[in-house]
Amino acid sequence: AKYVVFDFDGVLAVKEVGLMDLEQAVMRAFGGAERVASLQKCLVALAVAGAGLAIVSRNSKHIILRALRAAGLDSHFHGRLVFGWEDYAETMPKSALITERIMAPAKLSEAEVIFIDDSAGNIRDVQRVCAVVHVANKGGMGETHMTELTSWAASQGPRVRLGSTGAEPQ
């Protein structure tokens, strides 16, 4: 089994999403219909490759689920694997949440999980427990990141540490 763990704001969404963004979620939260179609294609490809999907965010679980639903992306995520600020202490690093709530229950090794985030601090923290992709640009993950994730999910090869662009193995 493999799992792709996404941050929400600045990764799946193009910015930090608030209640005001939900009415026009496709445009305001996800960057338009074309980007939503790309996300949809990526999420389907990950599912076809057998990858489980999770979200670990500091946004509200309620906002995340509503934004996903508004853009038609909610069917790819099980609510129990969407973690918002309500689900873990502010002092708990994302690495601990990923290890305790996603990897341990599913008996996943570090080679079976990849985490994608826009925060360099979160990337430094989580790279100790699994593979990572850093979305260093503004505007959420792009085609390069999506291709990287789908290639990783489809591969059965050894663990790869991805660089800051998500393109160069270290």
Coordinates of N, CA and C in Angstrom, one line a residue:
A1 N 0.8 -1.2 0.0 CA 0.0 0.0 0.0 C 0.9 1.2 0.0
K2 N 0.4 2.3 -0.7 CA 1.1 3.5 -0.7 C 0.1 4.6 -0.3
Y3 N 0.6 5.7 0.3 CA -0.2 6.8 0.7 C 0.4 8.1 0.3
V4 N -0.4 9.0 -0.3 CA 0.0 10.4 -0.6 C -0.7 11.2 0.5
V5 N 0.0 12.0 1.2 CA -0.5 12.9 2.2 C -0.3 14.3 1.8
F6 N -1.4 15.0 1.6 CA -1.3 16.4 1.1 C -1.5 17.4 2.3
D7 N -0.8 18.5 2.2 CA -1.2 19.7 2.9 C -2.4 20.3 2.1
F8 N -3.2 21.1 2.7 CA -4.3 21.7 1.9 C -4.0 23.1 1.3
D9 N -3.9 24.1 2.2 CA -3.6 25.4 1.8 C -2.3 25.6 1.1
G10 N -2.3 26.1 -0.1 CA -1.0 26.3 -0.9 C -0.5 25.0 -1.6
V11 N -1.3 23.9 -1.5 CA -0.9 22.7 -2.1 C -2.1 22.2 -3.0
L12 N -3.1 21.6 -2.4 CA -4.3 21.3 -3.1 C -5.0 22.6 -3.5
A13 N -5.2 23.4 -2.5 CA -5.8 24.8 -2.8 C -4.6 25.7 -3.2
V14 N -5.0 26.8 -3.9 CA -4.0 27.7 -4.3 C -3.6 28.8 -3.3
K15 N -4.3 28.8 -2.2 CA -4.0 29.8 -1.1 C -4.6 29.3 0.2
E16 N -4.5 30.1 1.2 CA -5.1 29.8 2.5 C -6.6 30.0 2.3
V17 N -7.4 29.0 2.5 CA -8.8 29.1 2.2 C -9.6 29.4 3.5
G18 N -10.5 30.3 3.4 CA -11.4 30.7 4.5 C -12.8 30.6 4.1
L19 N -13.7 30.8 5.0 CA -15.2 30.7 4.7 C -15.6 31.5 3.5
M20 N -15.0 32.7 3.3 CA -15.4 33.6 2.3 C -15.1 33.0 0.9
D21 N -14.2 32.1 0.8 CA -13.8 31.5 -0.5 C -14.7 30.3 -0.9
L22 N -15.5 29.8 0.0 CA -16.3 28.6 -0.3 C -17.4 28.8 -1.3
E23 N -18.0 30.0 -1.4 CA -19.1 30.2 -2.4 C -18.6 30.1 -3.8
Q24 N -17.3 30.5 -4.0 CA -16.7 30.4 -5.4 C -15.4 29.6 -5.3
A25 N -15.6 28.4 -4.7 CA -14.4 27.6 -4.3 C -13.6 27.2 -5.5
V26 N -14.2 26.8 -6.7 CA -13.4 26.4 -7.8 C -12.5 27.5 -8.2
M27 N -12.9 28.7 -8.3 CA -12.1 29.8 -8.7 C -11.2 30.3 -7.5
R28 N -11.8 30.6 -6.4 CA -11.0 31.3 -5.3 C -10.1 30.3 -4.5
A29 N -10.6 29.1 -4.3 CA -9.8 28.2 -3.5 C -8.8 27.3 -4.4
F30 N -9.3 26.9 -5.6 CA -8.6 26.0 -6.4 C -8.0 26.5 -7.7
G31 N -8.2 27.8 -8.0 CA -7.6 28.4 -9.1 C -8.2 28.2 -10.5
G32 N -9.5 27.8 -10.5 CA -10.2 27.7 -11.7 C -10.5 26.3 -12.2
A33 N -11.4 26.2 -13.1 CA -11.9 24.9 -13.6 C -10.8 24.0 -14.2
E34 N -9.9 24.7 -14.9 CA -8.8 23.9 -15.6 C -7.9 23.3 -14.5
R35 N -7.6 24.0 -13.5 CA -6.7 23.4 -12.4 C -7.5 22.3 -11.7
V36 N -8.8 22.5 -11.4 CA -9.6 21.5 -10.8 C -9.6 20.2 -11.6
A37 N -9.7 20.4 -12.9 CA -9.7 19.2 -13.8 C -8.3 18.5 -13.7
S38 N -7.2 19.3 -13.6 CA -5.9 18.7 -13.4 C -5.8 17.9 -12.1
L39 N -6.3 18.5 -11.0 CA -6.3 17.9 -9.7 C -7.1 16.6 -9.8
Q40 N -8.3 16.7 -10.4 CA -9.2 15.5 -10.6 C -8.4 14.3 -11.3
K41 N -7.8 14.7 -12.4 CA -7.0 13.7 -13.1 C -5.9 13.1 -12.3
C42 N -5.2 13.9 -11.5 CA -4.1 13.5 -10.7 C -4.7 12.5 -9.6
L43 N -5.7 12.9 -8.9 CA -6.3 12.1 -7.8 C -6.8 10.8 -8.4
V44 N -7.4 10.8 -9.5 CA -7.9 9.5 -10.2 C -6.7 8.6 -10.5
A45 N -5.6 9.2 -11.0 CA -4.4 8.4 -11.4 C -3.8 7.8 -10.1
L46 N -3.8 8.6 -9.0 CA -3.2 8.1 -7.7 C -4.1 6.9 -7.3
A47 N -5.4 7.0 -7.4 CA -6.3 5.9 -6.9 C -6.1 4.7 -7.8
V48 N -6.0 4.9 -9.1 CA -5.8 3.8 -10.0 C -4.4 3.1 -9.7
A49 N -3.4 3.8 -9.3 CA -2.1 3.3 -8.9 C -2.2 2.6 -7.5
G50 N -3.4 2.7 -6.9 CA -3.6 2.0 -5.6 C -3.1 2.8 -4.4
A51 N -2.9 4.1 -4.6 CA -2.5 5.0 -3.5 C -3.7 5.4 -2.6
G52 N -3.5 5.4 -1.3 CA -4.5 6.0 -0.4 C -4.2 7.5 -0.4
L53 N -5.2 8.3 -0.1 CA -5.1 9.7 0.0 C -5.5 10.3 1.4
A54 N -4.7 11.2 1.9 CA -5.0 11.8 3.2 C -4.6 13.3 3.1
I55 N -5.2 14.1 4.0 CA -4.9 15.5 4.1 C -4.5 15.8 5.5
V56 N -3.4 16.5 5.7 CA -2.9 16.9 7.1 C -2.7 18.4 6.9
S57 N -3.6 19.2 7.6 CA -3.6 20.7 7.4 C -3.7 21.3 8.8
R58 N -3.4 22.6 8.8 CA -3.7 23.5 10.0 C -4.9 24.3 9.8
N59 N -5.6 24.1 8.6 CA -6.9 24.7 8.4 C -7.9 23.9 9.1
S60 N -9.2 24.4 9.1 CA -10.3 23.7 9.7 C -10.7 22.5 8.8
K61 N -10.9 21.4 9.4 CA -11.4 20.2 8.7 C -12.7 20.5 8.0
H62 N -13.6 21.3 8.7 CA -14.9 21.7 8.1 C -14.7 22.5 6.8
I63 N -13.8 23.5 6.8 CA -13.5 24.3 5.6 C -12.9 23.4 4.5
I64 N -12.0 22.5 4.8 CA -11.4 21.7 3.9 C -12.4 20.8 3.2
L65 N -13.3 20.1 3.9 CA -14.3 19.2 3.4 C -15.3 20.0 2.5
R66 N -15.7 21.2 3.0 CA -16.6 22.0 2.2 C -16.0 22.5 0.9
A67 N -14.8 22.9 0.9 CA -14.1 23.3 -0.3 C -14.0 22.2 -1.3
L68 N -13.5 21.0 -0.8 CA -13.4 19.8 -1.7 C -14.8 19.5 -2.3
R69 N -15.8 19.5 -1.5 CA -17.2 19.2 -1.9 C -17.6 20.2 -3.0
A70 N -17.4 21.5 -2.8 CA -17.8 22.5 -3.7 C -17.1 22.4 -5.1
A71 N -15.9 21.8 -5.1 CA -15.1 21.6 -6.3 C -15.3 20.2 -6.9
G72 N -16.0 19.4 -6.2 CA -16.3 18.0 -6.7 C -15.1 17.1 -6.5
L73 N -14.2 17.4 -5.5 CA -13.0 16.6 -5.3 C -13.1 15.8 -4.0
D74 N -14.3 15.9 -3.3 CA -14.4 15.2 -2.0 C -14.5 13.7 -2.1
S75 N -14.9 13.2 -3.2 CA -15.0 11.7 -3.3 C -13.7 11.0 -3.2
H76 N -12.6 11.7 -3.4 CA -11.3 11.1 -3.4 C -10.7 10.9 -1.9
F77 N -11.4 11.6 -1.0 CA -10.9 11.6 0.4 C -11.9 11.1 1.4
H78 N -11.5 10.1 2.3 CA -12.3 9.7 3.3 C -12.2 10.6 4.5
G79 N -13.3 11.1 5.0 CA -13.3 12.1 6.1 C -12.3 11.7 7.3
R80 N -12.2 10.4 7.6 CA -11.4 10.0 8.7 C -9.9 10.2 8.4
L81 N -9.5 10.4 7.1 CA -8.1 10.7 6.8 C -7.9 12.2 6.3
V82 N -8.8 13.0 6.8 CA -8.7 14.5 6.6 C -8.5 15.0 8.0
F83 N -7.3 15.6 8.2 CA -7.0 16.1 9.5 C -6.9 17.6 9.5
G84 N -7.7 18.3 10.3 CA -7.6 19.8 10.4 C -7.1 20.1 11.8
W85 N -7.0 21.4 12.0 CA -6.5 21.9 13.3 C -7.2 21.3 14.5
E86 N -8.5 21.0 14.3 CA -9.3 20.4 15.4 C -8.8 19.0 15.8
D87 N -8.1 18.3 15.0 CA -7.7 16.9 15.2 C -6.4 16.7 15.9
Y88 N -5.6 17.7 16.0 CA -4.3 17.5 16.7 C -3.8 18.8 17.3
A89 N -3.1 18.6 18.4 CA -2.6 19.8 19.2 C -1.7 20.7 18.3
E90 N -1.7 21.9 18.6 CA -0.9 22.9 17.9 C 0.6 22.6 18.0
T91 N 0.9 22.0 19.2 CA 2.3 21.6 19.4 C 2.8 20.3 18.7
M92 N 1.8 19.6 18.2 CA 2.2 18.3 17.6 C 2.6 18.5 16.1
P93 N 3.9 18.1 15.8 CA 4.4 18.3 14.5 C 3.6 17.4 13.5
K94 N 3.6 17.8 12.2 CA 2.9 17.0 11.2 C 3.5 15.6 11.1
S95 N 4.8 15.5 11.4 CA 5.5 14.2 11.3 C 4.9 13.2 12.3
A96 N 4.5 13.7 13.5 CA 4.0 12.8 14.5 C 2.6 12.4 14.1
L97 N 1.8 13.3 13.6 CA 0.4 13.0 13.2 C 0.4 12.0 12.1
I98 N 1.3 12.2 11.1 CA 1.4 11.2 10.0 C 1.8 9.8 10.4
T99 N 2.8 9.8 11.3 CA 3.3 8.5 11.9 C 2.2 7.8 12.7
E100 N 1.6 8.6 13.6 CA 0.7 8.0 14.6 C -0.7 7.7 14.0
R101 N -1.2 8.5 13.1 CA -2.6 8.4 12.7 C -2.8 7.9 11.3
I102 N -1.7 7.8 10.5 CA -1.8 7.3 9.1 C -0.9 6.1 9.0
M103 N 0.4 6.2 9.3 CA 1.3 5.1 9.0 C 1.2 4.0 10.0
A104 N 1.1 4.2 11.3 CA 1.0 3.1 12.2 C -0.3 2.3 12.0
P105 N -1.5 2.9 12.0 CA -2.7 2.1 11.8 C -2.7 1.2 10.6
A106 N -2.1 1.8 9.5 CA -2.1 1.0 8.2 C -0.8 0.2 8.0
K107 N 0.0 0.2 9.0 CA 1.3 -0.5 9.0 C 2.1 -0.2 7.8
L108 N 2.3 1.1 7.5 CA 3.0 1.6 6.4 C 4.4 1.9 6.7
S109 N 5.4 1.6 5.8 CA 6.8 1.9 6.0 C 7.0 3.3 5.5
E110 N 8.2 3.9 5.8 CA 8.5 5.2 5.3 C 8.6 5.3 3.8
A111 N 8.9 4.1 3.2 CA 8.9 4.1 1.7 C 7.6 4.1 1.0
E112 N 6.5 3.9 1.8 CA 5.2 3.8 1.3 C 4.4 5.0 1.4
V113 N 5.0 6.1 1.9 CA 4.2 7.3 2.2 C 5.0 8.5 1.6
I114 N 4.3 9.4 0.9 CA 4.9 10.7 0.4 C 4.0 11.8 0.9
F115 N 4.7 12.9 1.3 CA 4.0 14.1 1.9 C 4.3 15.3 1.0
I116 N 3.3 16.1 0.7 CA 3.5 17.2 -0.1 C 3.0 18.5 0.6
D117 N 3.9 19.5 0.8 CA 3.5 20.7 1.6 C 4.2 21.9 1.0
D118 N 3.7 23.1 1.3 CA 4.3 24.3 0.8 C 5.2 24.9 1.9
S119 N 5.3 24.4 3.1 CA 6.1 24.9 4.1 C 7.4 24.2 4.2
A120 N 8.5 25.0 4.1 CA 9.8 24.4 4.2 C 10.0 23.7 5.6
G121 N 9.5 24.3 6.6 CA 9.6 23.8 8.0 C 8.9 22.5 8.1
N122 N 7.7 22.3 7.5 CA 7.0 21.1 7.6 C 7.7 20.0 6.8
I123 N 8.3 20.4 5.6 CA 9.1 19.5 4.8 C 10.3 18.9 5.6
R124 N 11.0 19.8 6.3 CA 12.2 19.4 7.1 C 11.7 18.5 8.2
D125 N 10.6 18.7 8.8 CA 10.1 17.9 9.9 C 9.7 16.5 9.4
V126 N 8.9 16.5 8.3 CA 8.3 15.2 7.8 C 9.3 14.4 7.1
Q127 N 10.4 15.0 6.5 CA 11.3 14.1 5.7 C 12.1 13.1 6.5
R128 N 12.0 13.2 7.8 CA 12.6 12.2 8.7 C 11.7 10.9 8.7
V129 N 10.4 11.0 8.3 CA 9.6 9.8 8.4 C 9.1 9.3 7.1
C130 N 9.2 10.1 6.0 CA 8.8 9.6 4.7 C 9.3 10.5 3.6
A131 N 9.0 10.1 2.4 CA 9.4 10.9 1.2 C 8.6 12.2 1.2
V132 N 9.2 13.2 0.6 CA 8.5 14.5 0.6 C 8.6 15.2 -0.7
V133 N 7.6 16.1 -1.0 CA 7.7 17.0 -2.2 C 7.4 18.4 -1.6
H134 N 8.3 19.4 -1.9 CA 8.1 20.7 -1.5 C 7.5 21.6 -2.6
V135 N 6.3 22.2 -2.4 CA 5.7 23.1 -3.3 C 6.3 24.5 -2.9
A136 N 7.4 24.8 -3.6 CA 8.1 26.1 -3.2 C 7.5 27.3 -3.8
N137 N 6.7 27.1 -4.9 CA 6.1 28.2 -5.6 C 4.7 28.6 -4.9
K138 N 4.3 29.8 -5.2 CA 2.9 30.2 -4.8 C 1.9 29.6 -5.7
G139 N 0.7 29.5 -5.3 CA -0.4 29.1 -6.2 C -0.7 27.6 -6.2
G140 N -0.2 26.9 -5.2 CA -0.5 25.4 -5.1 C 0.3 24.6 -6.0
M141 N 0.1 23.2 -5.9 CA 0.9 22.3 -6.7 C 0.5 22.4 -8.1
G142 N 1.5 22.3 -9.0 CA 1.3 22.4 -10.4 C 1.4 21.0 -11.1
E143 N 1.4 21.0 -12.4 CA 1.5 19.8 -13.2 C 2.8 19.0 -12.9
T144 N 3.9 19.7 -12.7 CA 5.2 19.0 -12.3 C 5.0 18.2 -11.1
H145 N 4.4 18.8 -10.0 CA 4.2 18.1 -8.8 C 3.3 16.9 -8.9
M146 N 2.2 17.1 -9.7 CA 1.2 16.1 -9.9 C 1.8 14.9 -10.7
T147 N 2.7 15.2 -11.7 CA 3.4 14.1 -12.4 C 4.3 13.4 -11.5
E148 N 5.0 14.1 -10.6 CA 5.9 13.5 -9.7 C 5.2 12.5 -8.7
L149 N 4.0 13.0 -8.2 CA 3.3 12.1 -7.3 C 2.7 10.9 -8.0
T150 N 2.2 11.0 -9.2 CA 1.6 9.9 -9.9 C 2.7 8.9 -10.3
S151 N 3.9 9.4 -10.7 CA 5.0 8.5 -11.0 C 5.5 7.8 -9.8
W152 N 5.5 8.5 -8.7 CA 5.9 7.8 -7.4 C 4.9 6.7 -7.0
A153 N 3.6 7.0 -7.1 CA 2.6 6.0 -6.8 C 2.6 4.8 -7.7
A154 N 2.9 5.0 -9.0 CA 3.0 3.9 -9.9 C 4.2 3.1 -9.8
S155 N 5.3 3.7 -9.2 CA 6.6 2.9 -9.1 C 6.6 2.0 -8.0
Q156 N 7.4 1.0 -8.1 CA 7.6 0.0 -7.0 C 9.0 0.1 -6.5
G157 N 9.7 1.2 -6.9 CA 11.1 1.3 -6.7 C 11.5 1.7 -5.3
P158 N 12.8 2.0 -5.0 CA 13.2 2.4 -3.7 C 12.8 3.8 -3.4
R159 N 12.9 4.1 -2.1 CA 12.5 5.4 -1.6 C 13.4 6.5 -2.3
V160 N 12.8 7.6 -2.7 CA 13.5 8.7 -3.3 C 13.2 10.0 -2.4
R161 N 14.2 10.7 -2.1 CA 14.0 12.0 -1.5 C 13.9 13.1 -2.5
L162 N 12.9 13.8 -2.6 CA 12.7 14.8 -3.6 C 13.2 16.1 -3.2
G163 N 13.8 16.9 -4.1 CA 14.3 18.2 -3.8 C 13.2 19.3 -3.7
S164 N 13.6 20.5 -3.6 CA 12.7 21.6 -3.3 C 11.8 21.8 -4.5
T165 N 12.1 21.4 -5.7 CA 11.2 21.7 -6.8 C 10.3 20.5 -7.0
G166 N 10.6 19.4 -6.3 CA 9.8 18.2 -6.5 C 10.3 17.4 -7.7
A167 N 11.4 17.8 -8.3 CA 11.9 17.2 -9.6 C 13.2 16.5 -9.4
E168 N 14.1 16.9 -8.6 CA 15.4 16.4 -8.5 C 15.6 15.4 -7.3
P169 N 15.9 14.2 -7.5 CA 16.3 13.3 -6.4 C 17.6 13.8 -5.8
Q170 N 17.6 13.6 -4.5 CA 18.9 14.0 -3.8 C 19.8 12.9 -3.6

